[in-house]
Short mmCIF file of C-alpha atoms and ligand atoms in Angstrom, two decimals:
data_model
loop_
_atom_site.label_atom_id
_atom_site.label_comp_id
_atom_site.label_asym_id
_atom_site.label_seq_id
_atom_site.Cartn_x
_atom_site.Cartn_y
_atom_site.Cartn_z
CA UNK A 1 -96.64 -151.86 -5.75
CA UNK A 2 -98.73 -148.47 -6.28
CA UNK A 3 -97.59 -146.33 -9.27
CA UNK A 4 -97.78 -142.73 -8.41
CA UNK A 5 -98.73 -139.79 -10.48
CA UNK A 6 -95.17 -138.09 -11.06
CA UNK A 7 -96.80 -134.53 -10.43
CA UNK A 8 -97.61 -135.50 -6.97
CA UNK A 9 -94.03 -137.24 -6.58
CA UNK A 10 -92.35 -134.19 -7.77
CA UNK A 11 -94.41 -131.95 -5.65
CA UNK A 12 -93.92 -133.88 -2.24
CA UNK A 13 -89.97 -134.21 -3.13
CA UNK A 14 -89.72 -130.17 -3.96
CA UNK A 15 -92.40 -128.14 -2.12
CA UNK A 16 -91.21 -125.86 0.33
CA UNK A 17 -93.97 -126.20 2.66
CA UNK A 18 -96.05 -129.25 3.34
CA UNK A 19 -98.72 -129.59 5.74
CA UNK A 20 -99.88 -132.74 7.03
CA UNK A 21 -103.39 -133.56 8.77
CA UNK A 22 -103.75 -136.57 10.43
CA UNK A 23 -106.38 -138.98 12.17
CA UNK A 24 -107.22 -141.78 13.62
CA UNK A 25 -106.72 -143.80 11.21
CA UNK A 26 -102.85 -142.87 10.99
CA UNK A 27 -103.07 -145.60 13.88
CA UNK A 28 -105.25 -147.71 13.19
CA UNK A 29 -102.65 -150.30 11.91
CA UNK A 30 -100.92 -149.69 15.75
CA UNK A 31 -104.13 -151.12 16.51
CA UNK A 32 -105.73 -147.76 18.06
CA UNK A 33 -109.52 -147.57 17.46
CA UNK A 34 -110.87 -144.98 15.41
CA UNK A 35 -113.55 -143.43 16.00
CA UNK A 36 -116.14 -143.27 12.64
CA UNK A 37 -115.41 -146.97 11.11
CA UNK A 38 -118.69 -149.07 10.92
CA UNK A 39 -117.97 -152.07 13.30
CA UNK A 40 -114.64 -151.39 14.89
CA UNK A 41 -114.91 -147.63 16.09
CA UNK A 42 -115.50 -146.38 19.13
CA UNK A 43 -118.26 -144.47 18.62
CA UNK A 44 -119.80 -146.77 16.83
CA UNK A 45 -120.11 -148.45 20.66
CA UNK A 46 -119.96 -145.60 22.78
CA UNK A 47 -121.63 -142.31 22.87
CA UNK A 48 -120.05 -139.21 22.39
CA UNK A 49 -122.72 -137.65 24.63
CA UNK A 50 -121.81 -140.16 27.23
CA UNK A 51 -117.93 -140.14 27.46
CA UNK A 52 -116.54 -136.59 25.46
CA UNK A 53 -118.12 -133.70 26.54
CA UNK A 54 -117.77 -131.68 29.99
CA UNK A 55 -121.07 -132.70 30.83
CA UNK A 56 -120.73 -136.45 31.29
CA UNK A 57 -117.34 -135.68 33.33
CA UNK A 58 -119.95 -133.67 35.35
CA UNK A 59 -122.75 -136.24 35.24
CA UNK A 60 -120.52 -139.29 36.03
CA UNK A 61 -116.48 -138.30 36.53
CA UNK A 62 -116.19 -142.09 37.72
CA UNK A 63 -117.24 -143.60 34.05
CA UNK A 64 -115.60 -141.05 32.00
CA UNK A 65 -112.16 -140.97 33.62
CA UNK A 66 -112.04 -144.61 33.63
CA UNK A 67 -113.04 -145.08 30.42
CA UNK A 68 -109.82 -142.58 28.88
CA UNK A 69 -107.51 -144.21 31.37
CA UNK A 70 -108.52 -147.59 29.99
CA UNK A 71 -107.91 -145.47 26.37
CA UNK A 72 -104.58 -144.63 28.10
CA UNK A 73 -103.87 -148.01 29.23
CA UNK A 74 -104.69 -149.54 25.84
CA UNK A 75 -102.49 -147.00 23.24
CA UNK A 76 -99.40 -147.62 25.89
CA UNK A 77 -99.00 -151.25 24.02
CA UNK A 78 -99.32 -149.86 20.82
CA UNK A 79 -96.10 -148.96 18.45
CA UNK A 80 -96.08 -146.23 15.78
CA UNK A 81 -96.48 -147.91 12.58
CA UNK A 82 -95.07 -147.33 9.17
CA UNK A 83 -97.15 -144.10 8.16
CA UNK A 84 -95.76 -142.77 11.38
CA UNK A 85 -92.24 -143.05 10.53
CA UNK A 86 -92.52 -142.27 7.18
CA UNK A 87 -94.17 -138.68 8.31
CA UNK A 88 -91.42 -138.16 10.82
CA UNK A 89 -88.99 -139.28 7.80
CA UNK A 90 -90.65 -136.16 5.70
CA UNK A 91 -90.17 -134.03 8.60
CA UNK A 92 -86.34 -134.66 8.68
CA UNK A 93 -85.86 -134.43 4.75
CA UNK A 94 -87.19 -131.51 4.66
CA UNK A 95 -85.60 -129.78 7.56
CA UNK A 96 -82.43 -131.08 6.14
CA UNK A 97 -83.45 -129.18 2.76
CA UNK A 98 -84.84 -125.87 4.80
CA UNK A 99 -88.45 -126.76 3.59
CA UNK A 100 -90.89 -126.36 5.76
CA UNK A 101 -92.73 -129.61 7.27
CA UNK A 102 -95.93 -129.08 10.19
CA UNK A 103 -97.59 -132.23 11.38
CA UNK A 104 -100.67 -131.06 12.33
CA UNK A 105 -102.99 -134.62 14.33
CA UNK A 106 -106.27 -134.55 16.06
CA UNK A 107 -104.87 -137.62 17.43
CA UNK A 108 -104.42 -138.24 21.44
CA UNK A 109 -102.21 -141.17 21.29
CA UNK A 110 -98.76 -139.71 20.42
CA UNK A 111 -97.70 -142.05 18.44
CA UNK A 112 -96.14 -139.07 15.95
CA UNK A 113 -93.91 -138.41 18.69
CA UNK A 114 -92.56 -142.02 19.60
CA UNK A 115 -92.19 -142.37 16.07
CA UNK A 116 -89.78 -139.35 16.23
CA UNK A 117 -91.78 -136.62 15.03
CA UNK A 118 -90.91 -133.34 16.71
CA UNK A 119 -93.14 -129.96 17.09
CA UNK A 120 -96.59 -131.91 16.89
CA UNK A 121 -99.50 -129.50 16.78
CA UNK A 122 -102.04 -131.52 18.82
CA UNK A 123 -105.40 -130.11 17.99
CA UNK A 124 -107.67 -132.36 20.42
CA UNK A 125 -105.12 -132.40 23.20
CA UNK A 126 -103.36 -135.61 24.42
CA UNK A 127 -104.56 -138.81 26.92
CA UNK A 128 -101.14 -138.58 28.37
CA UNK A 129 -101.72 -135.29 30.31
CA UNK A 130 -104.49 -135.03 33.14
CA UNK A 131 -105.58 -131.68 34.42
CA UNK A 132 -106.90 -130.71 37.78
CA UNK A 133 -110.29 -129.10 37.10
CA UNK A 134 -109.55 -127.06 40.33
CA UNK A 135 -106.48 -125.73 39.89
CA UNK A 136 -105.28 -126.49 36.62
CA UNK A 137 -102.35 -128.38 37.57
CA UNK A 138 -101.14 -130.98 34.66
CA UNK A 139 -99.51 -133.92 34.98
CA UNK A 140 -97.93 -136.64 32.14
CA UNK A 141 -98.77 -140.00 33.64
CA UNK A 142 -97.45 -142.76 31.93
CA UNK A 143 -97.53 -145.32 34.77
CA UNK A 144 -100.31 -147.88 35.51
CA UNK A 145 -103.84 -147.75 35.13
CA UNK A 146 -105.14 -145.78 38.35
CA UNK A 147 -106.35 -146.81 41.35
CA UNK A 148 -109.27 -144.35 41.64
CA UNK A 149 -111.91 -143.10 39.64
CA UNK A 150 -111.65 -140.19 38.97
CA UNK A 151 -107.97 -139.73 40.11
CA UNK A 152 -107.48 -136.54 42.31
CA UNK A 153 -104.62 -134.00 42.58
CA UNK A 154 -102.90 -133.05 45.49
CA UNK A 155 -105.46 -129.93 45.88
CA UNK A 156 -108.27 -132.68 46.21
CA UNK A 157 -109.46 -131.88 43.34
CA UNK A 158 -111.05 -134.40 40.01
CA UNK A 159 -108.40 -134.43 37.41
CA UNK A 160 -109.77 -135.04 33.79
CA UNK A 161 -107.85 -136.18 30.71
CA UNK A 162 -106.17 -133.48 28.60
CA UNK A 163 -108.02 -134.07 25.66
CA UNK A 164 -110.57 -131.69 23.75
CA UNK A 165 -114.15 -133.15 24.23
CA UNK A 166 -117.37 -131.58 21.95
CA UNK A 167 -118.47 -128.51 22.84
CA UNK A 168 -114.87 -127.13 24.02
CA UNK A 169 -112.59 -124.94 22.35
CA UNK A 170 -109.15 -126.31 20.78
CA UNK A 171 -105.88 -124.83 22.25
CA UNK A 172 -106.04 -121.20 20.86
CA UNK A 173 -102.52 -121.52 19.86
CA UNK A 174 -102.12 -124.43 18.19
CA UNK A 175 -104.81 -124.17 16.28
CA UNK A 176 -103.93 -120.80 15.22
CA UNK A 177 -100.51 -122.32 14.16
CA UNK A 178 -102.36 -125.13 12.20
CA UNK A 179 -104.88 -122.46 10.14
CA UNK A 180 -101.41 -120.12 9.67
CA UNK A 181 -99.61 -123.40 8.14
CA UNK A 182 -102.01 -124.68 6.11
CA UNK A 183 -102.95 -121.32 4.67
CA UNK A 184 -99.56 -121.10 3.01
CA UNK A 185 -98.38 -124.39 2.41
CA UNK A 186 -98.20 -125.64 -0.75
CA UNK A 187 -99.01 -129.30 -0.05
CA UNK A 188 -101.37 -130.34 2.03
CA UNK A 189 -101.70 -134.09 3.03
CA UNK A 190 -105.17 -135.39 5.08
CA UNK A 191 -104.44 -138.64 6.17
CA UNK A 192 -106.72 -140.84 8.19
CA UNK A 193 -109.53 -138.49 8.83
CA UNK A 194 -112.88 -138.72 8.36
CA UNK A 195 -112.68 -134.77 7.74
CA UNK A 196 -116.35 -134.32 9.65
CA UNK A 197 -115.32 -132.68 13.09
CA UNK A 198 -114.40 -129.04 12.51
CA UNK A 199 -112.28 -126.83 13.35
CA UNK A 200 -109.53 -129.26 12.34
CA UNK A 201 -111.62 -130.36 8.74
CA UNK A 202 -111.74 -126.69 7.79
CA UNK A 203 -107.92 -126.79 7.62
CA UNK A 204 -108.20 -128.64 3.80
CA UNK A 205 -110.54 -125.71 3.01
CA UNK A 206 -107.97 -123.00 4.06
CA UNK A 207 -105.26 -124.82 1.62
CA UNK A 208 -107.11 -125.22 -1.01
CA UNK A 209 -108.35 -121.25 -0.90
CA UNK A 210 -104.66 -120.66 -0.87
CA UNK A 211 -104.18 -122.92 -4.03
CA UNK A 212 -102.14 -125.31 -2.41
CA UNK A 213 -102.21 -129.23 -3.84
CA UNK A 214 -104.27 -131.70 -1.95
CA UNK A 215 -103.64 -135.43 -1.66
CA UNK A 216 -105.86 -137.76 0.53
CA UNK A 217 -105.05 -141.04 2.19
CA UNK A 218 -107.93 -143.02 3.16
CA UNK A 219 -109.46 -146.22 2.19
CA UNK A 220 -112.30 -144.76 2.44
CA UNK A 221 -114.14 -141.76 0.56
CA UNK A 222 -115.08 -138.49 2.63
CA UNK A 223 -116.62 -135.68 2.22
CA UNK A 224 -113.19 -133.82 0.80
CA UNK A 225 -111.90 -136.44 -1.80
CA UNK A 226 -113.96 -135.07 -4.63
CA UNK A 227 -112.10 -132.05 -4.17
CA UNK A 228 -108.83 -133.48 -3.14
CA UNK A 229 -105.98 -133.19 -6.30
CA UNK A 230 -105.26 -136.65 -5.69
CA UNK A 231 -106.87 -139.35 -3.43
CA UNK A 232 -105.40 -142.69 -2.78
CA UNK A 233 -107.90 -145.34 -1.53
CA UNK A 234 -105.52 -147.20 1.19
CA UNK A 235 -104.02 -147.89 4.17
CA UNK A 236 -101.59 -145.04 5.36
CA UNK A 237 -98.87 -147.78 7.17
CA UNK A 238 -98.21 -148.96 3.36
CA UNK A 239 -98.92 -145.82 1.00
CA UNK A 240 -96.99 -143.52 2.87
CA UNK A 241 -93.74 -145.39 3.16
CA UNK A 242 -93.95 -146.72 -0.53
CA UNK A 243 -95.16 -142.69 -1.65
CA UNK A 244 -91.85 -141.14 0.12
CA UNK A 245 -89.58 -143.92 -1.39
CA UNK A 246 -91.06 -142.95 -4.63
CA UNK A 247 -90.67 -139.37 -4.42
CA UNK A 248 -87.12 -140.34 -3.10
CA UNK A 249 -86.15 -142.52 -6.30
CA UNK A 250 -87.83 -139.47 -8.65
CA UNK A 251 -85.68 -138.21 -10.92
CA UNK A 252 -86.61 -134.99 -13.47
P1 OAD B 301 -112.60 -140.98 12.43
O1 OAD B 301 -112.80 -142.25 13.17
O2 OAD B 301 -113.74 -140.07 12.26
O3 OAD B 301 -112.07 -141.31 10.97
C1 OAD B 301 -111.02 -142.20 10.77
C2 OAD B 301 -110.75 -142.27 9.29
O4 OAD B 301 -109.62 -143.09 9.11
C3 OAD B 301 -111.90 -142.86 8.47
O5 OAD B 301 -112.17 -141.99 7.37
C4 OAD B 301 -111.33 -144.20 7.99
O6 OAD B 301 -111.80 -144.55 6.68
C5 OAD B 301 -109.86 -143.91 7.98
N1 OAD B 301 -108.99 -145.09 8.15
C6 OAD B 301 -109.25 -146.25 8.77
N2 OAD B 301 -108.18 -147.06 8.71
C7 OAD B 301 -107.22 -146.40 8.04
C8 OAD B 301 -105.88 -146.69 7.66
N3 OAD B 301 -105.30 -147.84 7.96
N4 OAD B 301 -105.18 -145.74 6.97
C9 OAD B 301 -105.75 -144.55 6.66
N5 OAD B 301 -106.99 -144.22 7.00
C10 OAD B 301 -107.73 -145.12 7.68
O7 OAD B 301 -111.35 -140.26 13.10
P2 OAD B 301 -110.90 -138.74 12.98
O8 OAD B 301 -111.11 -138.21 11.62
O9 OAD B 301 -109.56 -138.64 13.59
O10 OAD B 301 -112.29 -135.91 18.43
O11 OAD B 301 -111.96 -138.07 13.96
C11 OAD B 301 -111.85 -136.71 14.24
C12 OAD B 301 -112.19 -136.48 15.68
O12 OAD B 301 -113.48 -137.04 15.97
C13 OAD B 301 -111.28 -137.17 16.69
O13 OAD B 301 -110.12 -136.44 16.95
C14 OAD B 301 -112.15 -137.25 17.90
C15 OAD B 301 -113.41 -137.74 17.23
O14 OAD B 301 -114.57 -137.56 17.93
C16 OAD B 301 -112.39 -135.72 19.73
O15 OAD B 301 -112.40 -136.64 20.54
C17 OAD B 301 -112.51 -134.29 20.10
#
């Protein structure tokens, strides 16, 4: 059992606005793949170059369509874990309270959302959407893998996943309504990101300019823990349910 510093329990029990970043490794105990870890993520066996940018849809549609569709495939077995629910838990304790709460994920897999989180800012876009590169149509397909690569609309055009690749812009909006929350929160959680790939990292920097209180959850050390108020070295299925039932049980 983790003992928590009672600042930090007080804080995320009475704060009227709490931001919370997440990454991949919110799920990797749902047994999604990161993306930076040594030997298990993905681009420790892929190339970015190769699979996430416009130009490799370009170069070779066929690979890089069936390579997010087996991404696709793979996250539809996968079940939100505790650090999920215990984010969507926040989320209804504090609208319950008329706090503020914005989950804020550079994640594709939407595993926030099955664990009944509502009003997800998705920075990076989703694998469950797929866009005509023609004419823009999108679709949510949750069936089966596909039987083509790449699959094609009705207009005859490719259709690509709806995720941000490198090189392309985040949705204007929600990032605008990530930079807004975190610039006045008074919270700010970053949980199971690597904090390298910006815009998304800069959102720590915007809270802290604001003076807001910073925790980490990793179980590993990035480039934003020496500046983080608090960082907790684990694994955010098991600190964030035991860190909410703390701040739950504390008393002042
Ligand atoms: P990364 O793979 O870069 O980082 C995952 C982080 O999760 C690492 O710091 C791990 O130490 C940590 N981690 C691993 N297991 C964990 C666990 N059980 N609990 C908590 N943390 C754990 O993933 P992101 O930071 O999400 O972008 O990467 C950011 C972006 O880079 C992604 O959205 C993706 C990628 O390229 C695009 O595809 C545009």
């Amino acid at each position: 059992m983790t003992t928590f510093d009672r600042q930090l329990l007080e804080l995320l029990r009475d704060a009227d606005s709490i931001v919370a970043l997440t990454g991949a490794g919110v799920s990797a105990e749902s047994g999604v793949p990161t993306f930076r870890d040594a030997l298990t993520g993905l681009w420790a066996k892929y190339s970015p170059e190769d699979l996430a940018t416009p130009e490799a849809f370009a170069r070779d549609p066929e690979m890089v369509s069936r390579w997010y569709d087996q991404r696709r495939c793979g996250v539809a077995g996968c079940k939100p874990n505790g650090g999920h629910a215990a984010l969507a838990e926040l989320q209804r304790r504090a609208a319950a309270e008329g706090k503020q709460f914005t989950l804020v994920t550079q994640n594709v897999d939407r595993l926030h959302q099955a664990a009944g989180s509502t009003d997800v800012i998705e920075l990076h876009g989703t694998l469950w959407v797929w866009r005509c590169v023609d004419c823009g149509d999108e679709a949510e397909e949750r069936g089966p893998a596909f039987s083509v690569y790449p699959s094609r609309c009705s207009c005859g055009g490719k259709r690509r996943p709806g995720v941000v690749w490198f090189g392309e812009e985040l949705p204007g909006q929600a990032l605008l309504q990530a930079q807004r929350a975190a610039g006045s929160c008074r919270l700010f959680l970053s949980v199971g990101t690597s904090s390298v790939v910006y815009p998304a990292a800069g959102l720590i920097d915007l809270a802290l300019r604001n003076s807001a209180r910073v925790l980490e959850i990793n179980p590993q050390e990035t480039p934003f823990s020496s500046r983080a108020h608090w960082s907790i070295r684990g694994m955010s299925g098991l600190v964030l349910p035991e860190l909410l039932n703390a701040s739950f049980e504390c008393t002042s």
